[in-house]
CSV table of C-alpha atoms and ligand atoms in Angstrom, one decimal:
chain,number,residue,atom,x,y,z
A,221,UNK,CA,96.6,102.9,91.3
A,222,UNK,CA,97.9,106.1,89.8
A,223,UNK,CA,100.3,107.9,92.2
A,224,UNK,CA,102.2,111.2,92.2
A,225,UNK,CA,105.7,111.2,90.6
A,226,UNK,CA,108.2,113.5,92.5
A,227,UNK,CA,111.3,114.8,90.9
A,228,UNK,CA,113.9,117.2,92.6
A,229,UNK,CA,115.2,120.0,90.3
A,230,UNK,CA,118.9,120.1,91.2
A,231,UNK,CA,121.9,122.1,90.0
A,232,UNK,CA,125.5,121.3,90.1
A,233,UNK,CA,126.3,125.0,90.7
A,234,UNK,CA,126.7,127.6,93.4
A,235,UNK,CA,123.0,128.2,93.9
A,236,UNK,CA,119.7,126.6,93.3
A,237,UNK,CA,117.3,127.5,90.5
A,238,UNK,CA,116.9,130.7,92.4
A,239,UNK,CA,120.2,132.5,91.7
A,240,UNK,CA,120.2,134.4,94.9
A,241,UNK,CA,119.7,131.3,97.1
A,242,UNK,CA,123.4,131.2,98.0
A,243,UNK,CA,122.7,134.3,100.2
A,244,UNK,CA,120.0,132.5,102.2
A,245,UNK,CA,121.3,132.1,105.7
A,246,UNK,CA,120.5,128.4,105.8
A,247,UNK,CA,122.1,127.6,102.4
A,248,UNK,CA,125.2,125.3,102.6
A,249,UNK,CA,128.1,127.2,101.1
A,250,UNK,CA,130.2,124.1,100.1
A,251,UNK,CA,128.2,123.6,96.9
A,252,UNK,CA,131.3,122.1,95.1
A,253,UNK,CA,132.0,119.5,97.7
A,254,UNK,CA,130.9,115.8,97.4
A,255,UNK,CA,129.3,115.9,100.8
A,256,UNK,CA,126.8,118.5,99.7
A,257,UNK,CA,125.5,116.2,97.0
A,258,UNK,CA,125.6,113.1,99.2
A,259,UNK,CA,123.5,115.1,101.7
A,260,UNK,CA,120.9,116.1,99.1
A,261,UNK,CA,120.7,112.5,97.8
A,262,UNK,CA,120.0,111.0,101.2
A,263,UNK,CA,117.3,113.6,102.0
A,264,UNK,CA,115.6,112.8,98.7
A,265,UNK,CA,115.8,109.1,99.1
A,266,UNK,CA,114.5,109.4,102.7
A,267,UNK,CA,111.5,111.2,101.1
A,268,UNK,CA,111.1,108.4,98.4
A,269,UNK,CA,111.6,110.9,95.6
A,270,UNK,CA,111.6,109.2,92.2
A,271,UNK,CA,114.6,111.0,91.1
A,272,UNK,CA,117.0,114.0,91.5
A,273,UNK,CA,117.7,115.6,88.2
A,274,UNK,CA,120.5,118.1,87.4
A,275,UNK,CA,120.0,120.8,84.8
A,276,UNK,CA,122.9,122.1,82.7
A,277,UNK,CA,124.1,124.9,80.6
A,278,UNK,CA,127.5,125.0,78.9
A,279,UNK,CA,128.4,128.6,79.8
A,280,UNK,CA,128.2,131.3,82.5
A,281,UNK,CA,125.3,133.7,82.1
A,282,UNK,CA,127.4,136.5,80.5
A,283,UNK,CA,125.1,137.8,77.7
A,284,UNK,CA,124.0,140.8,79.8
A,285,UNK,CA,126.4,143.6,79.0
A,286,UNK,CA,128.4,140.9,77.1
A,287,UNK,CA,130.5,140.5,80.3
A,288,UNK,CA,130.7,138.0,83.2
A,289,UNK,CA,131.7,140.6,85.9
A,290,UNK,CA,128.2,141.0,87.2
A,291,UNK,CA,127.6,137.2,87.1
A,292,UNK,CA,130.7,136.4,89.2
A,293,UNK,CA,130.1,139.4,91.6
A,294,UNK,CA,126.5,138.4,92.4
A,295,UNK,CA,127.0,134.6,92.1
A,296,UNK,CA,124.4,134.2,89.4
A,297,UNK,CA,124.9,130.6,88.5
A,298,UNK,CA,128.6,131.3,87.8
A,299,UNK,CA,129.8,127.9,89.0
A,300,UNK,CA,128.5,125.1,86.8
A,301,UNK,CA,130.0,121.6,87.2
A,302,UNK,CA,129.6,118.5,85.0
A,303,UNK,CA,126.3,117.0,86.1
A,304,UNK,CA,127.2,113.3,85.3
A,305,UNK,CA,130.2,113.3,87.5
A,306,UNK,CA,128.2,114.9,90.4
A,307,UNK,CA,125.5,112.3,89.8
A,308,UNK,CA,128.0,109.5,90.3
A,309,UNK,CA,128.8,110.9,93.7
A,310,UNK,CA,125.0,111.1,94.6
A,311,UNK,CA,124.5,107.5,93.2
A,312,UNK,CA,127.2,106.2,95.6
A,313,UNK,CA,125.4,107.7,98.6
A,314,UNK,CA,122.0,106.3,97.6
A,315,UNK,CA,120.4,102.9,96.6
A,316,UNK,CA,117.0,103.6,95.1
A,317,UNK,CA,116.9,107.3,94.1
A,318,UNK,CA,116.8,107.8,90.3
A,319,UNK,CA,119.6,110.0,89.0
A,320,UNK,CA,119.1,112.3,86.0
A,321,UNK,CA,121.5,114.6,84.2
A,322,UNK,CA,121.0,117.1,81.4
A,323,UNK,CA,123.2,116.6,78.3
A,324,UNK,CA,123.0,118.7,75.2
A,325,UNK,CA,122.5,117.2,71.7
A,326,UNK,CA,124.1,120.3,70.1
A,327,UNK,CA,127.8,119.8,70.8
A,328,UNK,CA,128.7,116.2,71.5
A,329,UNK,CA,128.9,113.1,69.3
A,330,UNK,CA,125.9,110.8,69.9
A,331,UNK,CA,128.2,107.8,70.4
A,332,UNK,CA,129.9,109.6,73.3
A,333,UNK,CA,126.6,110.5,75.0
A,334,UNK,CA,125.1,107.0,74.4
A,335,UNK,CA,128.2,105.5,76.1
A,336,UNK,CA,128.3,108.0,78.9
A,337,UNK,CA,124.7,107.4,79.9
A,338,UNK,CA,124.8,103.6,79.3
A,339,UNK,CA,127.8,103.4,81.6
A,340,UNK,CA,126.1,105.5,84.2
A,341,UNK,CA,123.1,103.2,84.0
A,342,UNK,CA,125.2,100.2,84.7
A,343,UNK,CA,127.2,101.8,87.5
A,344,UNK,CA,123.9,102.9,89.2
A,345,UNK,CA,122.2,99.5,88.6
A,346,UNK,CA,119.5,100.9,86.4
A,347,UNK,CA,118.8,104.3,88.0
A,348,UNK,CA,120.0,106.7,85.3
A,349,UNK,CA,118.0,109.3,83.3
A,350,UNK,CA,119.0,111.7,80.6
A,351,UNK,CA,117.4,115.1,80.1
A,352,UNK,CA,117.7,115.7,76.4
A,353,UNK,CA,118.1,119.4,75.5
A,354,UNK,CA,119.1,121.5,72.6
A,355,UNK,CA,121.5,124.3,73.6
A,356,UNK,CA,120.1,127.7,73.3
A,357,UNK,CA,122.6,130.6,73.5
A,358,UNK,CA,125.7,131.9,71.9
A,359,UNK,CA,127.8,131.6,75.1
A,360,UNK,CA,127.4,127.8,74.9
A,361,UNK,CA,128.2,127.8,71.2
A,362,UNK,CA,131.3,129.9,71.7
A,363,UNK,CA,132.6,127.6,74.5
A,364,UNK,CA,132.1,124.6,72.2
A,365,UNK,CA,133.9,125.9,69.1
A,366,UNK,CA,131.0,127.6,67.2
A,367,UNK,CA,130.1,131.3,66.7
A,368,UNK,CA,126.5,131.2,67.4
A,369,UNK,CA,123.6,129.0,68.3
A,370,UNK,CA,121.8,127.0,65.6
A,371,UNK,CA,118.2,128.1,64.7
A,372,UNK,CA,115.4,126.7,66.9
A,373,UNK,CA,113.7,124.1,64.7
A,374,UNK,CA,116.9,123.0,63.1
A,375,UNK,CA,118.3,122.3,66.6
A,376,UNK,CA,115.4,119.8,67.0
A,377,UNK,CA,115.9,118.2,63.6
A,378,UNK,CA,119.5,117.5,64.6
A,379,UNK,CA,118.3,116.3,68.0
A,380,UNK,CA,115.9,113.8,66.3
A,381,UNK,CA,118.8,112.3,64.4
A,382,UNK,CA,121.0,112.4,67.5
A,383,UNK,CA,118.4,110.2,69.3
A,384,UNK,CA,118.2,107.8,66.4
A,385,UNK,CA,122.0,107.2,66.7
A,386,UNK,CA,121.8,107.0,70.5
A,387,UNK,CA,118.9,104.6,70.6
A,388,UNK,CA,120.4,102.6,67.7
A,389,UNK,CA,123.6,102.1,69.7
A,390,UNK,CA,121.6,101.2,72.8
A,391,UNK,CA,120.0,98.4,70.8
A,392,UNK,CA,123.4,96.9,69.8
A,393,UNK,CA,123.4,94.1,72.4
A,394,UNK,CA,120.3,91.9,72.4
A,395,UNK,CA,119.2,91.0,75.9
A,396,UNK,CA,120.4,87.4,75.7
A,397,UNK,CA,123.6,88.1,73.7
A,398,UNK,CA,126.1,87.6,76.5
A,399,UNK,CA,126.8,84.0,77.5
A,400,UNK,CA,130.2,84.2,79.3
A,401,UNK,CA,130.6,80.4,79.2
A,402,UNK,CA,134.1,79.9,80.6
A,403,UNK,CA,134.0,76.2,79.7
A,404,UNK,CA,133.3,76.6,76.0
A,405,UNK,CA,135.0,80.0,75.7
A,406,UNK,CA,131.9,81.7,74.2
A,407,UNK,CA,131.6,85.3,75.6
A,408,UNK,CA,128.7,86.5,73.5
A,409,UNK,CA,126.7,85.4,70.4
A,410,UNK,CA,128.2,87.3,67.5
A,411,UNK,CA,124.8,87.3,65.6
A,412,UNK,CA,123.2,89.1,68.6
A,413,UNK,CA,125.6,92.1,68.7
A,414,UNK,CA,124.9,94.5,65.8
A,415,UNK,CA,126.7,97.3,64.0
A,416,UNK,CA,124.7,100.5,63.5
A,417,UNK,CA,126.2,101.9,60.3
A,418,UNK,CA,124.4,105.2,60.6
A,419,UNK,CA,124.9,107.8,57.8
A,420,UNK,CA,122.5,110.7,58.1
A,421,UNK,CA,122.2,114.4,57.5
A,422,UNK,CA,124.1,115.4,60.6
A,423,UNK,CA,125.8,112.3,62.0
A,424,UNK,CA,127.8,109.3,61.0
A,425,UNK,CA,128.5,106.5,63.4
A,426,UNK,CA,129.5,102.9,62.7
A,427,UNK,CA,129.4,100.8,65.9
A,428,UNK,CA,129.2,98.2,67.3
A,429,UNK,CA,128.5,100.0,70.6
A,430,UNK,CA,130.7,98.9,73.5
A,431,UNK,CA,128.3,98.9,76.4
A,432,UNK,CA,125.7,96.2,77.1
A,433,UNK,CA,122.1,97.0,78.2
A,434,UNK,CA,121.4,97.7,81.8
A,435,UNK,CA,118.8,96.2,84.2
A,436,UNK,CA,116.3,98.8,83.0
A,437,UNK,CA,117.2,98.4,79.3
A,438,UNK,CA,118.5,101.9,78.8
A,439,UNK,CA,118.3,105.2,80.7
A,440,UNK,CA,115.0,106.9,81.2
A,441,UNK,CA,114.6,109.8,78.7
A,442,UNK,CA,113.5,113.2,80.1
A,443,UNK,CA,112.4,116.1,77.9
A,444,UNK,CA,111.1,119.6,78.5
A,445,UNK,CA,110.3,121.1,75.1
A,446,UNK,CA,107.5,123.6,75.2
A,447,UNK,CA,107.2,124.9,71.6
A,448,UNK,CA,105.2,122.9,69.1
A,449,UNK,CA,108.4,121.4,67.7
A,450,UNK,CA,109.7,120.7,71.2
A,451,UNK,CA,106.4,119.0,72.2
A,452,UNK,CA,106.6,116.7,69.2
A,453,UNK,CA,110.1,115.8,70.0
A,454,UNK,CA,109.3,115.1,73.7
A,455,UNK,CA,106.2,113.0,72.8
A,456,UNK,CA,108.3,110.9,70.4
A,457,UNK,CA,111.3,110.2,72.6
A,458,UNK,CA,110.4,111.1,76.2
A,459,UNK,CA,109.5,108.9,79.2
A,460,UNK,CA,109.3,111.8,81.6
A,461,UNK,CA,108.2,115.3,80.6
A,462,UNK,CA,108.8,118.5,82.4
A,463,UNK,CA,106.3,121.3,81.9
A,464,UNK,CA,105.6,124.8,83.2
A,465,UNK,CA,101.8,125.3,82.7
A,466,UNK,CA,100.6,128.7,83.9
A,467,UNK,CA,97.3,127.6,85.5
A,468,UNK,CA,95.0,124.7,85.9
A,469,UNK,CA,92.7,125.3,83.0
A,470,UNK,CA,95.7,125.6,80.5
A,471,UNK,CA,97.4,122.7,82.2
A,472,UNK,CA,94.4,120.4,81.8
A,473,UNK,CA,94.1,121.3,78.1
A,474,UNK,CA,97.8,121.0,77.3
A,475,UNK,CA,98.2,117.8,79.3
A,476,UNK,CA,95.4,116.1,77.4
A,477,UNK,CA,96.8,117.5,74.1
A,478,UNK,CA,100.3,116.2,74.9
A,479,UNK,CA,99.0,112.7,75.6
A,480,UNK,CA,97.1,112.8,72.3
A,481,UNK,CA,100.3,113.5,70.4
A,482,UNK,CA,101.9,110.6,72.3
A,483,UNK,CA,99.0,108.3,71.3
A,484,UNK,CA,99.2,109.5,67.8
A,485,UNK,CA,102.8,108.1,67.6
A,486,UNK,CA,101.5,104.7,68.7
A,487,UNK,CA,102.8,105.0,72.2
A,488,UNK,CA,100.9,104.3,75.4
A,489,UNK,CA,100.1,107.8,76.9
A,490,UNK,CA,100.1,106.3,80.4
A,491,UNK,CA,103.7,105.4,79.9
A,492,UNK,CA,104.7,109.1,79.4
A,493,UNK,CA,104.7,110.9,82.7
A,494,UNK,CA,104.1,114.7,82.7
A,495,UNK,CA,105.5,116.6,85.7
A,496,UNK,CA,104.8,120.3,86.5
A,497,UNK,CA,107.5,122.6,87.8
A,498,UNK,CA,106.5,123.9,91.3
A,499,UNK,CA,108.1,126.2,93.9
A,500,UNK,CA,106.9,125.3,97.4
A,501,UNK,CA,107.7,126.9,100.8
A,502,UNK,CA,106.3,124.4,103.3
A,503,UNK,CA,106.5,124.5,107.1
A,504,UNK,CA,104.7,123.0,110.1
A,505,UNK,CA,102.1,125.8,109.9
A,506,UNK,CA,101.1,128.5,107.5
A,507,UNK,CA,102.4,131.3,109.8
A,508,UNK,CA,105.8,129.6,109.9
A,509,UNK,CA,105.8,129.1,106.1
A,510,UNK,CA,105.0,132.8,105.7
A,511,UNK,CA,108.0,133.7,108.0
A,512,UNK,CA,110.2,131.5,105.9
A,513,UNK,CA,108.9,133.1,102.7
A,514,UNK,CA,109.6,136.6,104.0
A,515,UNK,CA,113.4,135.7,104.2
A,516,UNK,CA,113.4,134.2,100.7
A,517,UNK,CA,111.4,137.0,99.0
A,518,UNK,CA,114.1,139.6,100.0
A,519,UNK,CA,117.0,137.7,98.3
A,520,UNK,CA,116.7,138.5,94.6
A,521,UNK,CA,118.3,141.5,92.9
A,522,UNK,CA,117.1,143.1,89.7
A,523,UNK,CA,120.4,142.2,88.0
A,524,UNK,CA,119.7,138.5,88.6
A,525,UNK,CA,116.6,138.8,86.4
A,526,UNK,CA,118.3,140.9,83.7
A,527,UNK,CA,121.2,138.5,83.5
A,528,UNK,CA,119.1,135.3,83.4
A,529,UNK,CA,116.7,136.8,80.9
A,530,UNK,CA,119.6,137.8,78.6
A,531,UNK,CA,121.0,134.3,79.0
A,532,UNK,CA,117.8,132.5,78.3
A,533,UNK,CA,116.6,134.7,75.4
A,534,UNK,CA,120.1,135.0,73.9
A,535,UNK,CA,119.6,138.8,73.8
A,536,UNK,CA,121.6,141.5,75.7
A,537,UNK,CA,119.1,143.4,77.9
A,538,UNK,CA,121.8,145.9,78.7
A,539,UNK,CA,121.3,147.4,75.3
A,540,UNK,CA,117.9,148.9,76.3
A,541,UNK,CA,116.6,151.2,79.0
A,542,UNK,CA,114.3,149.5,81.6
A,543,UNK,CA,111.2,151.2,80.3
A,544,UNK,CA,112.0,151.3,76.6
A,545,UNK,CA,109.8,148.8,74.6
A,546,UNK,CA,111.6,146.2,72.5
A,547,UNK,CA,111.0,146.7,68.7
A,548,UNK,CA,109.4,144.0,66.5
A,549,UNK,CA,112.9,143.3,65.1
A,550,UNK,CA,114.4,143.0,68.6
A,551,UNK,CA,111.6,140.7,69.7
A,552,UNK,CA,112.1,138.5,66.6
A,553,UNK,CA,115.9,138.3,67.2
A,554,UNK,CA,115.5,136.7,70.7
A,555,UNK,CA,116.6,133.3,69.5
A,556,UNK,CA,116.9,131.4,72.8
A,557,UNK,CA,113.9,130.3,74.8
A,558,UNK,CA,111.2,131.6,72.5
A,559,UNK,CA,108.5,130.1,74.6
A,560,UNK,CA,109.6,132.4,77.5
A,561,UNK,CA,109.4,135.4,75.2
A,562,UNK,CA,105.9,134.4,74.0
A,563,UNK,CA,104.7,133.7,77.5
A,564,UNK,CA,105.6,137.3,78.5
A,565,UNK,CA,103.7,138.7,75.6
A,566,UNK,CA,100.7,136.5,76.4
A,567,UNK,CA,100.6,137.1,80.1
A,568,UNK,CA,101.2,140.9,79.8
A,569,UNK,CA,99.0,141.4,76.7
A,570,UNK,CA,101.8,143.7,75.5
A,571,UNK,CA,103.1,143.1,72.0
A,572,UNK,CA,106.3,145.1,72.6
A,573,UNK,CA,107.2,144.7,76.3
A,574,UNK,CA,110.0,146.6,78.1
A,575,UNK,CA,112.7,145.0,80.2
A,576,UNK,CA,110.7,145.8,83.3
A,577,UNK,CA,107.7,143.9,81.8
A,578,UNK,CA,109.9,141.0,81.1
A,579,UNK,CA,111.1,140.9,84.7
A,580,UNK,CA,107.6,141.2,86.0
A,581,UNK,CA,105.9,138.7,83.8
A,582,UNK,CA,108.6,136.1,83.4
A,583,UNK,CA,109.4,135.6,87.1
A,584,UNK,CA,113.0,135.0,86.0
A,585,UNK,CA,115.5,135.4,88.9
A,586,UNK,CA,112.7,135.2,91.5
A,587,UNK,CA,110.5,132.4,92.9
A,588,UNK,CA,107.6,132.2,90.6
A,589,UNK,CA,104.2,131.6,92.0
A,590,UNK,CA,105.3,129.9,95.2
A,591,UNK,CA,103.0,127.6,97.2
A,592,UNK,CA,103.5,128.9,100.7
A,593,UNK,CA,101.8,127.0,103.5
A,594,UNK,CA,101.5,124.2,106.0
A,595,UNK,CA,101.3,120.6,105.0
A,596,UNK,CA,97.6,120.8,104.2
A,597,UNK,CA,97.7,123.9,102.0
A,598,UNK,CA,100.6,122.6,99.9
A,599,UNK,CA,99.2,119.1,99.6
A,600,UNK,CA,95.7,120.5,98.7
A,601,UNK,CA,97.2,122.3,95.7
A,602,UNK,CA,99.2,119.3,94.5
A,603,UNK,CA,96.3,117.0,95.0
A,604,UNK,CA,94.0,119.2,92.9
A,605,UNK,CA,96.5,119.3,90.0
A,606,UNK,CA,97.1,115.6,90.1
A,607,UNK,CA,93.6,114.4,90.6
A,608,UNK,CA,92.1,116.8,88.0
A,609,UNK,CA,94.6,115.6,85.4
A,610,UNK,CA,96.6,118.7,85.0
A,611,UNK,CA,99.8,116.6,85.5
A,612,UNK,CA,101.1,113.2,86.7
A,613,UNK,CA,103.5,114.7,89.3
A,614,UNK,CA,105.9,117.5,90.1
A,615,UNK,CA,109.4,118.8,89.5
A,616,UNK,CA,110.2,120.5,92.8
A,617,UNK,CA,112.6,123.3,92.7
A,618,UNK,CA,114.3,124.6,95.8
A,619,UNK,CA,114.6,128.1,97.3
A,620,UNK,CA,117.7,127.0,99.2
A,621,UNK,CA,119.5,123.7,99.7
A,622,UNK,CA,119.3,121.5,101.6
A,623,UNK,CA,116.6,123.2,103.7
A,624,UNK,CA,113.9,123.4,101.1
A,625,UNK,CA,114.1,119.6,100.3
A,626,UNK,CA,114.3,118.8,104.0
A,627,UNK,CA,111.1,120.8,104.6
A,628,UNK,CA,109.4,119.2,101.6
A,629,UNK,CA,110.2,115.7,102.9
A,630,UNK,CA,109.2,116.6,106.5
A,631,UNK,CA,106.0,118.4,105.8
A,632,UNK,CA,104.6,117.6,102.4
A,633,UNK,CA,105.6,114.0,101.6
A,634,UNK,CA,103.9,112.5,104.8
A,635,UNK,CA,100.7,114.4,104.0
A,636,UNK,CA,100.7,113.1,100.4
A,637,UNK,CA,101.3,109.6,101.8
A,638,UNK,CA,98.5,109.9,104.3
A,639,UNK,CA,96.1,110.8,101.5
A,640,UNK,CA,97.2,107.8,99.5
A,641,UNK,CA,98.6,110.0,96.7
A,642,UNK,CA,102.3,109.1,97.2
A,643,UNK,CA,103.9,105.7,97.8
A,644,UNK,CA,105.5,104.9,101.1
A,645,UNK,CA,108.4,102.9,99.7
A,646,UNK,CA,110.2,102.3,96.4
A,647,UNK,CA,108.5,99.7,94.2
A,648,UNK,CA,111.8,98.2,92.9
A,649,UNK,CA,115.5,98.7,92.2
A,650,UNK,CA,115.5,100.4,88.9
A,651,UNK,CA,114.2,103.9,88.0
A,652,UNK,CA,111.8,102.4,85.4
A,653,UNK,CA,110.4,100.0,88.0
A,654,UNK,CA,109.9,102.9,90.4
A,655,UNK,CA,108.2,105.0,87.7
A,656,UNK,CA,106.0,102.1,86.6
A,657,UNK,CA,107.6,102.0,83.2
A,658,UNK,CA,108.4,98.7,81.3
A,659,UNK,CA,111.9,97.9,80.1
A,660,UNK,CA,112.0,99.1,76.5
A,661,UNK,CA,112.2,96.3,73.9
A,662,UNK,CA,115.2,96.4,71.6
A,663,UNK,CA,114.2,98.2,68.4
A,664,UNK,CA,110.7,99.2,69.6
A,665,UNK,CA,111.4,102.9,69.0
A,666,UNK,CA,111.8,102.4,65.3
A,667,UNK,CA,108.1,101.9,64.8
A,668,UNK,CA,107.3,105.1,66.8
A,669,UNK,CA,109.9,107.0,64.9
A,670,UNK,CA,108.4,105.9,61.6
A,671,UNK,CA,104.9,107.0,62.7
A,672,UNK,CA,106.2,110.5,63.6
A,673,UNK,CA,107.7,111.1,60.1
B,898,FMN,C1,112.0,121.9,84.4
B,898,FMN,C2,112.8,122.3,83.2
B,898,FMN,C3,114.2,122.0,83.1
B,898,FMN,C4,114.9,122.4,82.0
B,898,FMN,N1,116.3,122.2,82.1
B,898,FMN,C5,117.1,122.6,81.1
B,898,FMN,C6,118.5,122.5,81.1
B,898,FMN,O1,119.0,121.9,82.1
B,898,FMN,N2,119.2,122.9,80.1
B,898,FMN,C7,118.7,123.6,79.0
B,898,FMN,O2,119.4,123.9,78.1
B,898,FMN,N3,117.3,123.7,78.9
B,898,FMN,C8,116.5,123.2,79.9
B,898,FMN,N4,115.1,123.4,79.8
B,898,FMN,C9,114.6,124.0,78.6
B,898,FMN,C10,113.9,123.0,77.7
B,898,FMN,O3,114.7,121.9,77.4
B,898,FMN,C11,113.3,123.6,76.5
B,898,FMN,O4,114.3,124.1,75.6
B,898,FMN,C12,112.4,124.8,76.9
B,898,FMN,O5,111.4,124.4,77.7
B,898,FMN,C13,111.8,125.5,75.6
B,898,FMN,O6,111.1,124.7,74.8
B,898,FMN,P1,111.5,124.6,73.2
B,898,FMN,O7,112.9,124.0,73.2
B,898,FMN,O8,110.5,123.6,72.7
B,898,FMN,O9,111.4,126.0,72.7
B,898,FMN,C14,114.3,123.0,80.9
B,898,FMN,C15,113.0,123.3,81.0
B,898,FMN,C16,112.2,122.9,82.1
B,898,FMN,C17,110.7,123.2,82.0
């Protein structure tokens, strides 16, 4: 039976996805201690979450005013640790929880990323996932030895080839290659361990790769592209897709369209799981949830939104007055998250929005469209989206940590389980088993890749 997939949207930083969360009185303040991540891992595993996934960005948000002073002063995501290292800590405190980390295709060598995640997959006994992103702002470029970010679609062309190299390396060791016969002295069959010899437009990598396949074949691939180019990339490579659909009607349409793209590449649409980003504030009763929400709603500052908009759009919002419309040229030069820019234009109906419009319609820096309520109200909303095929599950972001996940596990998970929408235990050991995904066959991706050309 089809059941809800639950993913926790985690950050290895000083706050949650809500930049002001660190000011919440119930937030833990030791966000760079291992115990903080062990605690979150145990809460999520207790709630049978499929996975905890860490986002990433390779710079502080310092595009606003071209300065990091405000970022540090207000704690706007100014601490950002390496997600894979943090994941390892979380993996040591858990046994079944899937463990996902974001890693950019823009600044690393594919061999390095392939080896990092293959090793993580072995060390977590088949629980690893990689969220594949293309880096989007100049701050990241400048931290990584470049002047500015590469143009949007070219980033994805490069990412496609990056994936060919990574998947190619992950195919190096056939499943029955290793013998380890101490009597005969044969470690592995030489004809079952292959060199890649990749020479492409962006990358060269020879191999053979030095890490054998894991219990789940290779890490689960997560993707969250929202543009046409991003959707095609996700449909080609992704097992698990993150989306931010604005409402049910759009969601049902886009969900069906996405699955069609997947089928068009010769992949089984049921084996690509689409999860919608949600913000929930659950409690024992609606009144209690509203009281909790009142505390959260007071946290954000205007500068949080301006800073995060500048960061995501790769455009300095300090160059304009709050009520001064952006010109056509300025709109066109926003080279970061263009889907965010386009969403503001669509939602507002304004072709040349002001900074104030961007704050209002993007929801950046605040909790966007929260589901505030008791177990019934929150579960009703999730059930409707899931049953009416607007998504296959949810990426749950947190208003404060660990409280928001503790509340979700205490109030929402049991209600979903009671309705038969969510499992009561893990199905297996590996993340693929728990997501209901088969182990990928060596080389199977090549056929899909050829169909997408
Ligand atoms: C839930 C979610 C998490 C994301 N996490 C990251 C991240 O950690 N790092 C990043 O650079 N982009 C992240 N993104 C952005 C996407 O990778 C993607 O760039 C964005 O949705 C815009 O789509 P496009 O690249 O097709 O224009 C995330 C998006 C979503 C919806």
